[in-house]
mmCIF file of C-alpha atoms in Angstrom:
data_model
loop_
_atom_site.group_PDB
_atom_site.id
_atom_site.type_symbol
_atom_site.label_atom_id
_atom_site.label_comp_id
_atom_site.label_asym_id
_atom_site.label_seq_id
_atom_site.Cartn_x
_atom_site.Cartn_y
_atom_site.Cartn_z
ATOM 1 C CA GLU A 1 86.589 103.846 109.752
ATOM 2 C CA LEU A 2 87.478 107.058 107.981
ATOM 3 C CA LYS A 3 84.795 109.034 106.243
ATOM 4 C CA LEU A 4 86.606 110.990 103.591
ATOM 5 C CA ASP A 5 85.158 113.048 100.797
ATOM 6 C CA ILE A 6 87.869 112.571 98.203
ATOM 7 C CA ARG A 7 87.531 113.290 94.515
ATOM 8 C CA ILE A 8 90.103 111.586 92.329
ATOM 9 C CA ASP A 9 90.739 113.065 88.908
ATOM 10 C CA LEU A 10 93.219 111.112 86.812
ATOM 11 C CA VAL A 11 95.155 113.282 84.359
ATOM 12 C CA SER A 12 97.681 111.791 81.973
ATOM 13 C CA ILE A 13 100.902 113.613 81.212
ATOM 14 C CA PRO A 14 102.058 113.618 77.561
ATOM 15 C CA TYR A 15 104.362 110.626 77.196
ATOM 16 C CA ASN A 16 106.301 112.134 74.286
ATOM 17 C CA ARG A 17 107.639 115.039 76.373
ATOM 18 C CA ASP A 18 110.009 114.992 79.332
ATOM 19 C CA PHE A 19 107.739 116.481 82.001
ATOM 20 C CA GLY A 20 109.234 117.196 85.399
ATOM 21 C CA THR A 21 107.246 117.919 88.553
ATOM 22 C CA ALA A 22 106.922 121.652 87.843
ATOM 23 C CA ASP A 23 105.777 120.988 84.258
ATOM 24 C CA SER A 24 103.160 118.521 85.489
ATOM 25 C CA LEU A 25 101.870 121.006 88.076
ATOM 26 C CA ARG A 26 101.627 123.721 85.407
ATOM 27 C CA LEU A 27 99.571 121.342 83.254
ATOM 28 C CA ILE A 28 96.992 120.639 85.996
ATOM 29 C CA LYS A 29 97.078 123.992 87.838
ATOM 30 C CA ASP A 30 93.401 124.737 87.082
ATOM 31 C CA LYS A 31 92.331 121.497 88.779
ATOM 32 C CA ILE A 32 94.124 122.343 92.045
ATOM 33 C CA LYS A 33 91.885 124.308 94.421
ATOM 34 C CA ASN A 34 93.930 124.269 97.664
ATOM 35 C CA ASP A 35 97.429 123.675 98.963
ATOM 36 C CA VAL A 36 98.749 120.463 97.482
ATOM 37 C CA LEU A 37 100.664 117.349 98.517
ATOM 38 C CA VAL A 38 102.832 116.074 95.654
ATOM 39 C CA LEU A 39 104.082 112.486 95.712
ATOM 40 C CA SER A 40 106.134 110.936 92.950
ATOM 41 C CA CYS A 41 104.370 107.854 91.598
ATOM 42 C CA ASP A 42 107.324 105.611 92.474
ATOM 43 C CA THR A 43 107.923 106.903 96.009
ATOM 44 C CA ILE A 44 108.667 104.256 98.620
ATOM 45 C CA THR A 45 109.245 105.535 102.150
ATOM 46 C CA ASP A 46 108.719 104.653 105.766
ATOM 47 C CA PHE A 47 108.665 108.343 106.728
ATOM 48 C CA PRO A 48 105.321 109.151 108.413
ATOM 49 C CA LEU A 49 103.531 111.574 106.086
ATOM 50 C CA LYS A 50 101.377 112.748 108.999
ATOM 51 C CA ARG A 51 104.540 114.175 110.573
ATOM 52 C CA LEU A 52 105.294 116.103 107.380
ATOM 53 C CA ILE A 53 101.718 117.410 107.139
ATOM 54 C CA ASP A 54 101.693 118.430 110.815
ATOM 55 C CA PHE A 55 104.969 120.340 110.316
ATOM 56 C CA TYR A 56 103.431 122.099 107.295
ATOM 57 C CA ARG A 57 100.329 123.079 109.265
ATOM 58 C CA ILE A 58 102.303 124.379 112.248
ATOM 59 C CA HIS A 59 105.098 126.274 110.438
ATOM 60 C CA ASN A 60 103.125 127.355 107.340
ATOM 61 C CA PRO A 61 105.996 127.335 104.800
ATOM 62 C CA THR A 62 105.492 128.192 101.133
ATOM 63 C CA LEU A 63 107.052 124.867 100.167
ATOM 64 C CA LEU A 64 108.016 121.870 102.245
ATOM 65 C CA ALA A 65 110.213 119.202 100.655
ATOM 66 C CA LEU A 66 111.222 115.885 102.182
ATOM 67 C CA ILE A 67 114.988 115.549 101.847
ATOM 68 C CA SER A 68 117.165 112.851 103.347
ATOM 69 C CA SER A 69 120.794 111.876 103.566
ATOM 70 C CA ILE A 70 121.921 109.529 100.820
ATOM 71 C CA PRO A 71 121.605 106.178 102.582
ATOM 72 C CA TYR A 72 124.151 104.176 100.601
ATOM 73 C CA ASN A 73 127.828 104.585 99.822
ATOM 74 C CA ASN A 74 127.853 101.697 97.389
ATOM 75 C CA GLU A 75 126.249 102.747 94.084
ATOM 76 C CA ASN A 76 125.295 99.144 93.293
ATOM 77 C CA SER A 77 123.388 98.724 96.556
ATOM 78 C CA ILE A 78 120.611 101.047 95.402
ATOM 79 C CA PRO A 79 117.561 98.970 94.398
ATOM 80 C CA GLY A 80 116.854 98.989 90.684
ATOM 81 C CA ARG A 81 120.412 100.023 89.727
ATOM 82 C CA LYS A 82 122.036 97.848 87.105
ATOM 83 C CA GLY A 83 125.717 97.897 86.235
ATOM 84 C CA ARG A 84 127.996 100.891 86.704
ATOM 85 C CA GLU A 85 125.485 103.587 85.850
ATOM 86 C CA LYS A 86 126.435 106.933 87.458
ATOM 87 C CA ILE A 87 124.107 108.096 90.254
ATOM 88 C CA GLU A 88 122.538 111.462 89.465
ATOM 89 C CA LYS A 89 123.064 113.754 92.442
ATOM 90 C CA ASP A 90 120.845 116.565 93.630
ATOM 91 C CA LEU A 91 122.347 119.968 94.410
ATOM 92 C CA ILE A 92 120.519 121.393 97.410
ATOM 93 C CA GLY A 93 121.099 124.895 98.759
ATOM 94 C CA ILE A 94 120.356 125.449 102.442
ATOM 95 C CA ASP A 95 120.258 128.913 104.033
ATOM 96 C CA ALA A 96 123.417 129.124 106.165
ATOM 97 C CA GLN A 97 121.662 131.288 108.776
ATOM 98 C CA ASN A 98 118.545 129.098 109.007
ATOM 99 C CA GLY A 99 119.480 125.462 108.404
ATOM 100 C CA ASP A 100 115.848 124.467 107.779
ATOM 101 C CA ARG A 101 115.306 126.867 104.889
ATOM 102 C CA LEU A 102 115.631 125.387 101.419
ATOM 103 C CA VAL A 103 116.724 128.058 98.937
ATOM 104 C CA PHE A 104 117.855 126.046 95.924
ATOM 105 C CA MET A 105 117.285 122.561 94.567
ATOM 106 C CA SER A 106 118.200 121.089 91.209
ATOM 107 C CA SER A 107 119.686 118.004 89.653
ATOM 108 C CA GLU A 108 123.430 118.004 89.044
ATOM 109 C CA ALA A 109 122.654 116.958 85.449
ATOM 110 C CA ASP A 110 120.954 120.338 84.828
ATOM 111 C CA PHE A 111 124.338 122.100 84.843
ATOM 112 C CA ASP A 112 127.466 121.828 82.734
ATOM 113 C CA GLU A 113 130.285 122.959 85.012
ATOM 114 C CA SER A 114 128.943 125.867 87.036
ATOM 115 C CA VAL A 115 125.773 126.913 88.833
ATOM 116 C CA SER A 116 124.465 130.471 88.465
ATOM 117 C CA PHE A 117 122.294 132.369 90.934
ATOM 118 C CA SER A 118 120.299 135.533 90.300
ATOM 119 C CA VAL A 119 121.328 138.734 92.060
ATOM 120 C CA SER A 120 117.897 138.959 93.728
ATOM 121 C CA MET A 121 118.302 135.462 95.175
ATOM 122 C CA LEU A 122 121.765 136.267 96.505
ATOM 123 C CA LYS A 123 120.421 139.455 98.115
ATOM 124 C CA LYS A 124 117.671 137.477 99.868
ATOM 125 C CA CYS A 125 120.057 134.725 100.908
ATOM 126 C CA PRO A 126 123.674 135.921 100.836
ATOM 127 C CA GLN A 127 124.996 132.836 102.626
ATOM 128 C CA MET A 128 124.032 129.323 101.634
ATOM 129 C CA THR A 129 125.547 125.898 101.780
ATOM 130 C CA ILE A 130 125.293 123.801 98.615
ATOM 131 C CA LYS A 131 125.112 120.093 99.397
ATOM 132 C CA SER A 132 125.378 117.131 97.050
ATOM 133 C CA ASN A 133 125.037 114.436 99.713
ATOM 134 C CA LEU A 134 121.285 114.861 100.151
ATOM 135 C CA LEU A 135 118.497 113.136 98.284
ATOM 136 C CA ASP A 136 115.264 114.753 97.118
ATOM 137 C CA ALA A 137 112.516 112.282 98.084
ATOM 138 C CA HIS A 138 110.082 113.925 95.621
ATOM 139 C CA ILE A 139 107.494 114.531 98.327
ATOM 140 C CA TYR A 140 106.355 118.154 98.556
ATOM 141 C CA LEU A 141 103.679 120.230 100.248
ATOM 142 C CA LEU A 142 103.121 123.606 98.652
ATOM 143 C CA LYS A 143 100.851 126.613 98.773
ATOM 144 C CA LYS A 144 98.349 126.952 95.952
ATOM 145 C CA TRP A 145 99.767 130.361 94.962
ATOM 146 C CA THR A 146 103.095 128.741 94.059
ATOM 147 C CA LEU A 147 101.355 127.333 90.964
ATOM 148 C CA ARG A 148 100.923 130.894 89.701
ATOM 149 C CA TYR A 149 104.630 131.477 90.397
ATOM 150 C CA LEU A 150 105.513 128.339 88.400
ATOM 151 C CA GLU A 151 103.357 129.555 85.517
ATOM 152 C CA GLU A 152 105.008 132.987 85.475
ATOM 153 C CA ASN A 153 108.549 131.602 85.835
ATOM 154 C CA THR A 154 108.658 128.856 83.234
#
């Protein structure tokens, strides 16, 4: 038996706007009092979340994202896919000197033909590997102060 003191506050996101994760966090930032675990509402995984939380507690990163290899080569084998719809890939930048450090993550659909990086980012991480064969699981652990960063960098 677990004795947990959990307060659940249900907040609806405007349905007439295309809110991403960062937009949703900006909307509810005043309700978040501590570091936060973000799970997409349609996440299905067998990855043990306790392992992710333990890693976060031990290594104390600003942001921890669960990323996996794309499990299927056949586009039609992905559950829920109908027809020949193109799979939207994630572009994920990993620090070349520290393979565990995520430095960039965005959907391929967010860019036309090229990806731009700020000079300050390239100074902080001059060598990175951009991968398109990884999948963002939409499970994140992040420090509370990152909400202020999201607000300031809309």
